[in-house]
PDB file of N, CA, C and O in Angstrom:
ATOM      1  N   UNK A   1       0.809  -1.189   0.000  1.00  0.00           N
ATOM      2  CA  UNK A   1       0.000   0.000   0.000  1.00  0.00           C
ATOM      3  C   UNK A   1       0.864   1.270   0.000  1.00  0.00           C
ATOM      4  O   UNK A   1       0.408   2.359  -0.349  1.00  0.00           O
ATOM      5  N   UNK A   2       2.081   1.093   0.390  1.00  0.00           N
ATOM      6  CA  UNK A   2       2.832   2.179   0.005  1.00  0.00           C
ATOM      7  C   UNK A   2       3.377   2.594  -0.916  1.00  0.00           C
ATOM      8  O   UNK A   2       3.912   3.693  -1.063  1.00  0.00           O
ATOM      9  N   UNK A   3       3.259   1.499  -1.811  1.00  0.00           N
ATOM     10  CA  UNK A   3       4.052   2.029  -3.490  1.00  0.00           C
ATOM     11  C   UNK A   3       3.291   2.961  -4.025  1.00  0.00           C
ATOM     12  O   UNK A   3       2.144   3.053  -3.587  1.00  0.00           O
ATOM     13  N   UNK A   4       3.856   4.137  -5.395  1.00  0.00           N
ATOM     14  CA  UNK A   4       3.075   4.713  -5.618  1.00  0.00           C
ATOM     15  C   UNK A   4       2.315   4.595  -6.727  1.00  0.00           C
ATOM     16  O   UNK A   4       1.646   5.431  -7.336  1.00  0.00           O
ATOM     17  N   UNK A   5       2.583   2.982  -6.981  1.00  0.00           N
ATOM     18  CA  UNK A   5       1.468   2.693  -8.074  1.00  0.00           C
ATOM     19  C   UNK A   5       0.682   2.237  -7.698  1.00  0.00           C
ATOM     20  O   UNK A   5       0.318   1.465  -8.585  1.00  0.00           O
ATOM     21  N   UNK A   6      -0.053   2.129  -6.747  1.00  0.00           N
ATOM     22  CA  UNK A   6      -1.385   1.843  -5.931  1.00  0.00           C
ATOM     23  C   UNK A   6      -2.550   2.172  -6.628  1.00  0.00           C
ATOM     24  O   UNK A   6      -3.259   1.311  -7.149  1.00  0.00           O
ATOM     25  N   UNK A   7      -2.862   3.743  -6.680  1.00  0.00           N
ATOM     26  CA  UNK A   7      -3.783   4.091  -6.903  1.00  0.00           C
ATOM     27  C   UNK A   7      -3.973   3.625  -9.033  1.00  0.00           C
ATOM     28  O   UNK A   7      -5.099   3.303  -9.413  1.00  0.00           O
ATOM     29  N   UNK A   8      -3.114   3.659  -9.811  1.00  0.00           N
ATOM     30  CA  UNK A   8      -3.072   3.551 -10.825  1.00  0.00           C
ATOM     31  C   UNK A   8      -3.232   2.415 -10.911  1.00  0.00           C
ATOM     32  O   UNK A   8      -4.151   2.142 -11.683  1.00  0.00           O
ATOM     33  N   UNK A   9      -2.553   1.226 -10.280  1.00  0.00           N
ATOM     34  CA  UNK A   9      -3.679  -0.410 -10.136  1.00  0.00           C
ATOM     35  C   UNK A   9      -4.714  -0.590 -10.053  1.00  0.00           C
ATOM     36  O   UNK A   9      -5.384  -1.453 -10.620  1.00  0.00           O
ATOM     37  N   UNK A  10      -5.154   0.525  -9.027  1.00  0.00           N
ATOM     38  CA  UNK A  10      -6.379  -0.288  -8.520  1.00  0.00           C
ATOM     39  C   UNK A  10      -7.137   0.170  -9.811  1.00  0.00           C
ATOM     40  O   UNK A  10      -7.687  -0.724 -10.454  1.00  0.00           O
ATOM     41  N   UNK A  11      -7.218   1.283 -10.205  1.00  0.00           N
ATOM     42  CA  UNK A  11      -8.218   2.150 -11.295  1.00  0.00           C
ATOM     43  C   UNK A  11      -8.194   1.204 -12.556  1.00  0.00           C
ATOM     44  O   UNK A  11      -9.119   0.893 -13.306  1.00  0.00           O
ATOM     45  N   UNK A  12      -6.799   0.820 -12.570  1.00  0.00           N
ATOM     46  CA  UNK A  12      -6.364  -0.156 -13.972  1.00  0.00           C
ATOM     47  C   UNK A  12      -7.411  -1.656 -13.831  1.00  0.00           C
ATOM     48  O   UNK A  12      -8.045  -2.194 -14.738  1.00  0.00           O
ATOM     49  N   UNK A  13      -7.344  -1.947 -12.802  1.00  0.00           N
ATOM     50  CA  UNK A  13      -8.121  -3.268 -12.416  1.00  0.00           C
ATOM     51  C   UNK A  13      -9.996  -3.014 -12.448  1.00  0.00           C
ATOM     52  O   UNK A  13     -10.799  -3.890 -12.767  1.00  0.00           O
ATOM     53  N   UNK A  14     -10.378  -1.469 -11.992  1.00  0.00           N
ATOM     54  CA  UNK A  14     -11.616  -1.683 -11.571  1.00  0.00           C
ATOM     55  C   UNK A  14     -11.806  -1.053 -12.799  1.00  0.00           C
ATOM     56  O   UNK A  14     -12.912  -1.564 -12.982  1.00  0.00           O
ATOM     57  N   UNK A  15     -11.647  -0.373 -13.784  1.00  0.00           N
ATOM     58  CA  UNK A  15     -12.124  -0.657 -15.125  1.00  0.00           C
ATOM     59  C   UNK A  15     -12.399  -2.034 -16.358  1.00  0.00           C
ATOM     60  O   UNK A  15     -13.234  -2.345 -17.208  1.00  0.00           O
ATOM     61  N   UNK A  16     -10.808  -2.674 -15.657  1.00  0.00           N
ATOM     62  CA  UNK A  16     -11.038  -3.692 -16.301  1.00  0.00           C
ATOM     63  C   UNK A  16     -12.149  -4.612 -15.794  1.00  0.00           C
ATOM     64  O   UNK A  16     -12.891  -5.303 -16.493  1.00  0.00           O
ATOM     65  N   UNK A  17     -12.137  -4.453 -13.803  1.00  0.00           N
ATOM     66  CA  UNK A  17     -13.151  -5.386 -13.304  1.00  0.00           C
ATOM     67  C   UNK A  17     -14.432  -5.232 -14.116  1.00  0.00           C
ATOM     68  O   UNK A  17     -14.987  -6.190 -14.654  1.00  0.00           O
ATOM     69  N   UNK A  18     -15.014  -3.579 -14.196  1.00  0.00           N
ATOM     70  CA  UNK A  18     -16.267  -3.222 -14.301  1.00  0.00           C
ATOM     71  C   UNK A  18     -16.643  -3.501 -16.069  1.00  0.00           C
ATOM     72  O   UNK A  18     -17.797  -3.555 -16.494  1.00  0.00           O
ATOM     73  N   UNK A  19     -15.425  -3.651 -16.917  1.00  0.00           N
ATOM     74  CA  UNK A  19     -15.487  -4.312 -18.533  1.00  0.00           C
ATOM     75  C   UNK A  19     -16.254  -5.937 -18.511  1.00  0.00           C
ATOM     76  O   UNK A  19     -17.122  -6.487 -19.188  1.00  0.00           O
ATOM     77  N   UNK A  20     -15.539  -6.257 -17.534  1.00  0.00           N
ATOM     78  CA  UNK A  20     -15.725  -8.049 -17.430  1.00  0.00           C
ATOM     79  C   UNK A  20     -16.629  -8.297 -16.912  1.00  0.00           C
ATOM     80  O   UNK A  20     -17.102  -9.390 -17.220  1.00  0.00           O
ATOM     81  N   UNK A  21     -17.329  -7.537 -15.938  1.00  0.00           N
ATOM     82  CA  UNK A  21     -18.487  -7.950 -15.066  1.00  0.00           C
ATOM     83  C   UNK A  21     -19.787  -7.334 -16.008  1.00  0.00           C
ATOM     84  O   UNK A  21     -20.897  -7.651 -15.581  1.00  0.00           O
ATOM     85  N   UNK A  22     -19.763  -6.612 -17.062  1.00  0.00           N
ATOM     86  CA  UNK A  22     -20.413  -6.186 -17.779  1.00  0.00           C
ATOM     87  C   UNK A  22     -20.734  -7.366 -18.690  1.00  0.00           C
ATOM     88  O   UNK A  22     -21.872  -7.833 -18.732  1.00  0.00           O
ATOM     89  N   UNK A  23     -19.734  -7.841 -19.415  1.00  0.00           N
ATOM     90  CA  UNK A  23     -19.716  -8.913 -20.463  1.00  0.00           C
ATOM     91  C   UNK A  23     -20.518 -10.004 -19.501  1.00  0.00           C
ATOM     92  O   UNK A  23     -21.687 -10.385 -19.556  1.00  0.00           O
ATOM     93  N   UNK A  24     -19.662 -10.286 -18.787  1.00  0.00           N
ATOM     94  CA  UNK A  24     -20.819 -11.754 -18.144  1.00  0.00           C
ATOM     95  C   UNK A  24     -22.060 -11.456 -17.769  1.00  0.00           C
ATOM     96  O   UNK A  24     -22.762 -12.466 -17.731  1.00  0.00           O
ATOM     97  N   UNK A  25     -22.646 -10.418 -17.460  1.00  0.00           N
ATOM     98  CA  UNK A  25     -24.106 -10.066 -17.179  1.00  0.00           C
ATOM     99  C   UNK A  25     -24.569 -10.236 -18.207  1.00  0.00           C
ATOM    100  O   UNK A  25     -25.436 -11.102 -18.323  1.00  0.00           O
ATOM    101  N   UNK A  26     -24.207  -9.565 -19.177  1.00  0.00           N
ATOM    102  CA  UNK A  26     -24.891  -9.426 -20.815  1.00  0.00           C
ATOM    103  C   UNK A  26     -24.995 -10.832 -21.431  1.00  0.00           C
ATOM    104  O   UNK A  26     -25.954 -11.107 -22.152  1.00  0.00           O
ATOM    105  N   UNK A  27     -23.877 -11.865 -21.122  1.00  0.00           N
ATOM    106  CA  UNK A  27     -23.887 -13.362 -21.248  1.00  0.00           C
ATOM    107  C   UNK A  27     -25.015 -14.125 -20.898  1.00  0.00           C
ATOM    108  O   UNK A  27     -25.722 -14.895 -21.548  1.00  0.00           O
ATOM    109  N   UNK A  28     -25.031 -13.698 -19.585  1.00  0.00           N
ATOM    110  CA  UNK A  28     -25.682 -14.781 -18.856  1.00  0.00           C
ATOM    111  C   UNK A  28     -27.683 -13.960 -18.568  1.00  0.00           C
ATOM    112  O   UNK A  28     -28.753 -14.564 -18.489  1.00  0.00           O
ATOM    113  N   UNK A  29     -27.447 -12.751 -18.507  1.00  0.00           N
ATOM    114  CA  UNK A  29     -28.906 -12.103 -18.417  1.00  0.00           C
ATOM    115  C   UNK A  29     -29.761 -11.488 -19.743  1.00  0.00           C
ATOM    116  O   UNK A  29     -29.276 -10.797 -20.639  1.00  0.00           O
ATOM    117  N   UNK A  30     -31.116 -11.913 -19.625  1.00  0.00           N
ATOM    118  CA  UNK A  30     -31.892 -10.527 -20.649  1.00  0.00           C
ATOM    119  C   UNK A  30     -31.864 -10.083 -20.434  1.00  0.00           C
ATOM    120  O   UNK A  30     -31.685  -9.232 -21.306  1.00  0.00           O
ATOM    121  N   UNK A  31     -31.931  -9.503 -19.080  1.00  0.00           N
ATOM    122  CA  UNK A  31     -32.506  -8.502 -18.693  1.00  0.00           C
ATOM    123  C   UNK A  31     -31.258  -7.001 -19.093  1.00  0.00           C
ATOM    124  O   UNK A  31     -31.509  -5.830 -19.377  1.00  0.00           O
ATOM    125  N   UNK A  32     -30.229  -7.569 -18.975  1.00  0.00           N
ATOM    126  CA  UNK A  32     -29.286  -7.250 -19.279  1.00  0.00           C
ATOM    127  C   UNK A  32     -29.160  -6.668 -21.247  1.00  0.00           C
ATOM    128  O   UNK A  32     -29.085  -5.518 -21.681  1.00  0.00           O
ATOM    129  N   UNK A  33     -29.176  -7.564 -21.768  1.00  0.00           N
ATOM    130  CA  UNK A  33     -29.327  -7.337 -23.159  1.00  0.00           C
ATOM    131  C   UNK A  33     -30.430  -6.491 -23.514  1.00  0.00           C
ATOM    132  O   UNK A  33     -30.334  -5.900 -24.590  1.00  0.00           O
ATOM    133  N   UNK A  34     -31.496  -6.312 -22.793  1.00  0.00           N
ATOM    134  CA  UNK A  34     -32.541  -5.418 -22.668  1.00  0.00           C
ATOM    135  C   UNK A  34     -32.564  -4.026 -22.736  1.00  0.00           C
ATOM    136  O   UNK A  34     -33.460  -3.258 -23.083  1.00  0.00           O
ATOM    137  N   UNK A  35     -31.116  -3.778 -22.240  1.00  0.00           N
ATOM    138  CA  UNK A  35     -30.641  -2.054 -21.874  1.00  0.00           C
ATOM    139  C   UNK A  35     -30.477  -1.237 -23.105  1.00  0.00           C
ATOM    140  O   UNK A  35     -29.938  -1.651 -24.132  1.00  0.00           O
ATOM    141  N   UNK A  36     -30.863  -0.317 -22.975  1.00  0.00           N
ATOM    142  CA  UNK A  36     -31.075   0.513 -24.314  1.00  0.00           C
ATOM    143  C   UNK A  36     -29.235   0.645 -24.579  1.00  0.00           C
ATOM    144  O   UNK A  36     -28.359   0.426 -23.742  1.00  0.00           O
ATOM    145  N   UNK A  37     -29.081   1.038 -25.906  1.00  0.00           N
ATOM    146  CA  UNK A  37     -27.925   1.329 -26.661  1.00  0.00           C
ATOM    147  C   UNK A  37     -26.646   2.246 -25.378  1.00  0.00           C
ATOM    148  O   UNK A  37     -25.440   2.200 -25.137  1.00  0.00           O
ATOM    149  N   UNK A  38     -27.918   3.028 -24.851  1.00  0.00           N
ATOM    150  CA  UNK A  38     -27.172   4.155 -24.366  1.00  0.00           C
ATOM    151  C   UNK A  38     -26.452   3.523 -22.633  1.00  0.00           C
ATOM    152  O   UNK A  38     -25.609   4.134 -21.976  1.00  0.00           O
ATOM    153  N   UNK A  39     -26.872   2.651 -22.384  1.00  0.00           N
ATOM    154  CA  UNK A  39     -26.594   2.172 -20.965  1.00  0.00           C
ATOM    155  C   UNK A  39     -25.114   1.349 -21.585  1.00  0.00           C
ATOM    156  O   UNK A  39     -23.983   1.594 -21.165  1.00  0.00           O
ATOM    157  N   UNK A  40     -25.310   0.752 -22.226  1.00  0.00           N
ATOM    158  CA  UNK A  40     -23.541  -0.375 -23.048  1.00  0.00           C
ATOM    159  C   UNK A  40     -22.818   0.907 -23.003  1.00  0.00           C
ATOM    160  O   UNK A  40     -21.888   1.052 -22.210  1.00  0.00           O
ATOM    161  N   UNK A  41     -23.244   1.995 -23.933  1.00  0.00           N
ATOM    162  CA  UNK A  41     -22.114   3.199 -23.970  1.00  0.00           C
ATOM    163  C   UNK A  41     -21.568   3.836 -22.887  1.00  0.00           C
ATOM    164  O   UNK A  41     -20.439   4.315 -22.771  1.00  0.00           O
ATOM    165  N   UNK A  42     -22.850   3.781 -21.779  1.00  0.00           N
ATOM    166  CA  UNK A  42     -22.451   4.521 -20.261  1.00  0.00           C
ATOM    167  C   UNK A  42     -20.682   3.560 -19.891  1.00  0.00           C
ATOM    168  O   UNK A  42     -19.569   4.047 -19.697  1.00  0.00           O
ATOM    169  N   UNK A  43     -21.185   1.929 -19.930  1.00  0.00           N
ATOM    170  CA  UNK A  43     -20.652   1.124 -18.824  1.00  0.00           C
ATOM    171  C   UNK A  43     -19.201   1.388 -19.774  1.00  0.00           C
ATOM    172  O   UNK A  43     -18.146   1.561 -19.165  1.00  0.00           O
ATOM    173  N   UNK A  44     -19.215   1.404 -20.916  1.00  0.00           N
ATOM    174  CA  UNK A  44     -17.798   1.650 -21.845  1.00  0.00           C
ATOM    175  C   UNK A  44     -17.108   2.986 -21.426  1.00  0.00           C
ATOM    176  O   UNK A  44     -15.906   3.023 -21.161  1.00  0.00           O
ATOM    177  N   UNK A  45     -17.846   3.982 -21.383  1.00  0.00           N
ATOM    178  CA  UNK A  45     -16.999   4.992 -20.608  1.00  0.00           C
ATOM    179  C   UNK A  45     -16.658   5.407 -19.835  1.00  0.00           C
ATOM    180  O   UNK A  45     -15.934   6.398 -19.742  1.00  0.00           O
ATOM    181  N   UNK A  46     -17.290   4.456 -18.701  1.00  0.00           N
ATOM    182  CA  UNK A  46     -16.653   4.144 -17.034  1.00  0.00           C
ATOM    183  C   UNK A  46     -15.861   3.480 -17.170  1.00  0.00           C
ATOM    184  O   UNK A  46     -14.884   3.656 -16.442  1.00  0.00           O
ATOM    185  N   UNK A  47     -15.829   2.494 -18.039  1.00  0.00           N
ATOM    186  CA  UNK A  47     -14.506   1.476 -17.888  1.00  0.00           C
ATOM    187  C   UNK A  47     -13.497   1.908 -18.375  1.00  0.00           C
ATOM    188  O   UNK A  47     -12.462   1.760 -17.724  1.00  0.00           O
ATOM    189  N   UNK A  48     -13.428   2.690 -19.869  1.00  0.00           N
ATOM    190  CA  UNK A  48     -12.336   3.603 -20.608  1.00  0.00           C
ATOM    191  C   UNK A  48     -11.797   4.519 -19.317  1.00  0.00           C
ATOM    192  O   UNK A  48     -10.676   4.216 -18.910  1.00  0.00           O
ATOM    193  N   UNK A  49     -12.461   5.569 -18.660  1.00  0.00           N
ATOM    194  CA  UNK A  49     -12.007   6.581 -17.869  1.00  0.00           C
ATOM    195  C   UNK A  49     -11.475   6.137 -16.987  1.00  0.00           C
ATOM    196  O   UNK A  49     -10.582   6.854 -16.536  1.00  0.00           O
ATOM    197  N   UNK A  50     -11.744   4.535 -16.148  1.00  0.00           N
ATOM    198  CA  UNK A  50     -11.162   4.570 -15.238  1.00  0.00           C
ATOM    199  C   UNK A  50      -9.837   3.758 -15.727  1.00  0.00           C
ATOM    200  O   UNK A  50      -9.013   3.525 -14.843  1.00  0.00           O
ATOM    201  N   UNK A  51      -9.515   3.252 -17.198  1.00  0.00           N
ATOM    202  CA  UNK A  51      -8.548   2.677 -17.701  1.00  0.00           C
ATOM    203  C   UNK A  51      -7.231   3.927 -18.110  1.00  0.00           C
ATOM    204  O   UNK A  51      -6.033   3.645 -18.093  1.00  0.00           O
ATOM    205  N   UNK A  52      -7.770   5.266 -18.452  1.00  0.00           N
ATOM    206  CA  UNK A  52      -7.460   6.163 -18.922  1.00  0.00           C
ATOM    207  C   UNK A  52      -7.017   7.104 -17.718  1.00  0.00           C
ATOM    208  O   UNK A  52      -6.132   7.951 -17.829  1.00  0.00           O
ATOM    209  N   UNK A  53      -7.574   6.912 -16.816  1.00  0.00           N
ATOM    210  CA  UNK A  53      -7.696   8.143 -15.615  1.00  0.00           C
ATOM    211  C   UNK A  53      -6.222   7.304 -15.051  1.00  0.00           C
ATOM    212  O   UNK A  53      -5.498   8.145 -14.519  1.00  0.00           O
ATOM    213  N   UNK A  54      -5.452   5.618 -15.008  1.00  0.00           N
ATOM    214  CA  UNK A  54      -5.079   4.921 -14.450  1.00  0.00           C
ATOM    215  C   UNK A  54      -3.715   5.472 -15.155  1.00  0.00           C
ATOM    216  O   UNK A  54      -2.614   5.416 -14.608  1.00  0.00           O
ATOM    217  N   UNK A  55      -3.935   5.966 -16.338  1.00  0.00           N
ATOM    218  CA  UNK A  55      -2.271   6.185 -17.549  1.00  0.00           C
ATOM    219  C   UNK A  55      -1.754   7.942 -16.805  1.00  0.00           C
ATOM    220  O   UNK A  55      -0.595   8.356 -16.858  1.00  0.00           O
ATOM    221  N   UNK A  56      -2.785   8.628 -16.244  1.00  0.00           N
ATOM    222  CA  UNK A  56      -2.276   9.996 -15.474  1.00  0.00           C
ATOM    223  C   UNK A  56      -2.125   9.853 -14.136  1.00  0.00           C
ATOM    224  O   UNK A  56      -1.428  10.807 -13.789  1.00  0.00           O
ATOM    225  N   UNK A  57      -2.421   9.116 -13.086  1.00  0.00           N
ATOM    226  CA  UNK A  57      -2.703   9.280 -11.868  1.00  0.00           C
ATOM    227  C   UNK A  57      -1.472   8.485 -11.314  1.00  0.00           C
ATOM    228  O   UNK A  57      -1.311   8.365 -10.100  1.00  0.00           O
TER     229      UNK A  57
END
């Protein structure tokens, strides 16, 4: 916890977490596949920013 790539891991990981946990919902749920166009685009640019926010921080 003291290195100072901490915070740039974790961001690197919980974009990627929040990419992957997206895909398997959409896999495994309708309800999921159900989501309008604009909700896939939301979860893509939470996952980009926090992949992106991980290359400055």
């Amino acid at each position: 916890m003291d290195s100072p790539f901490f915070v740039p891991i974790v961001t690197m990981l919980g974009g990627l977490g929040t990419w992957v946990a997206y895909l398997i919902a959409r896999a495994a749920s309708g309800v999921v596949k159900a989501w309008p166009p604009q909700a896939s685009a939301g979860v893509a640019l939470v996952a980009g920013g926090l992949i992106a926010f991980s290359a400055y921080a």
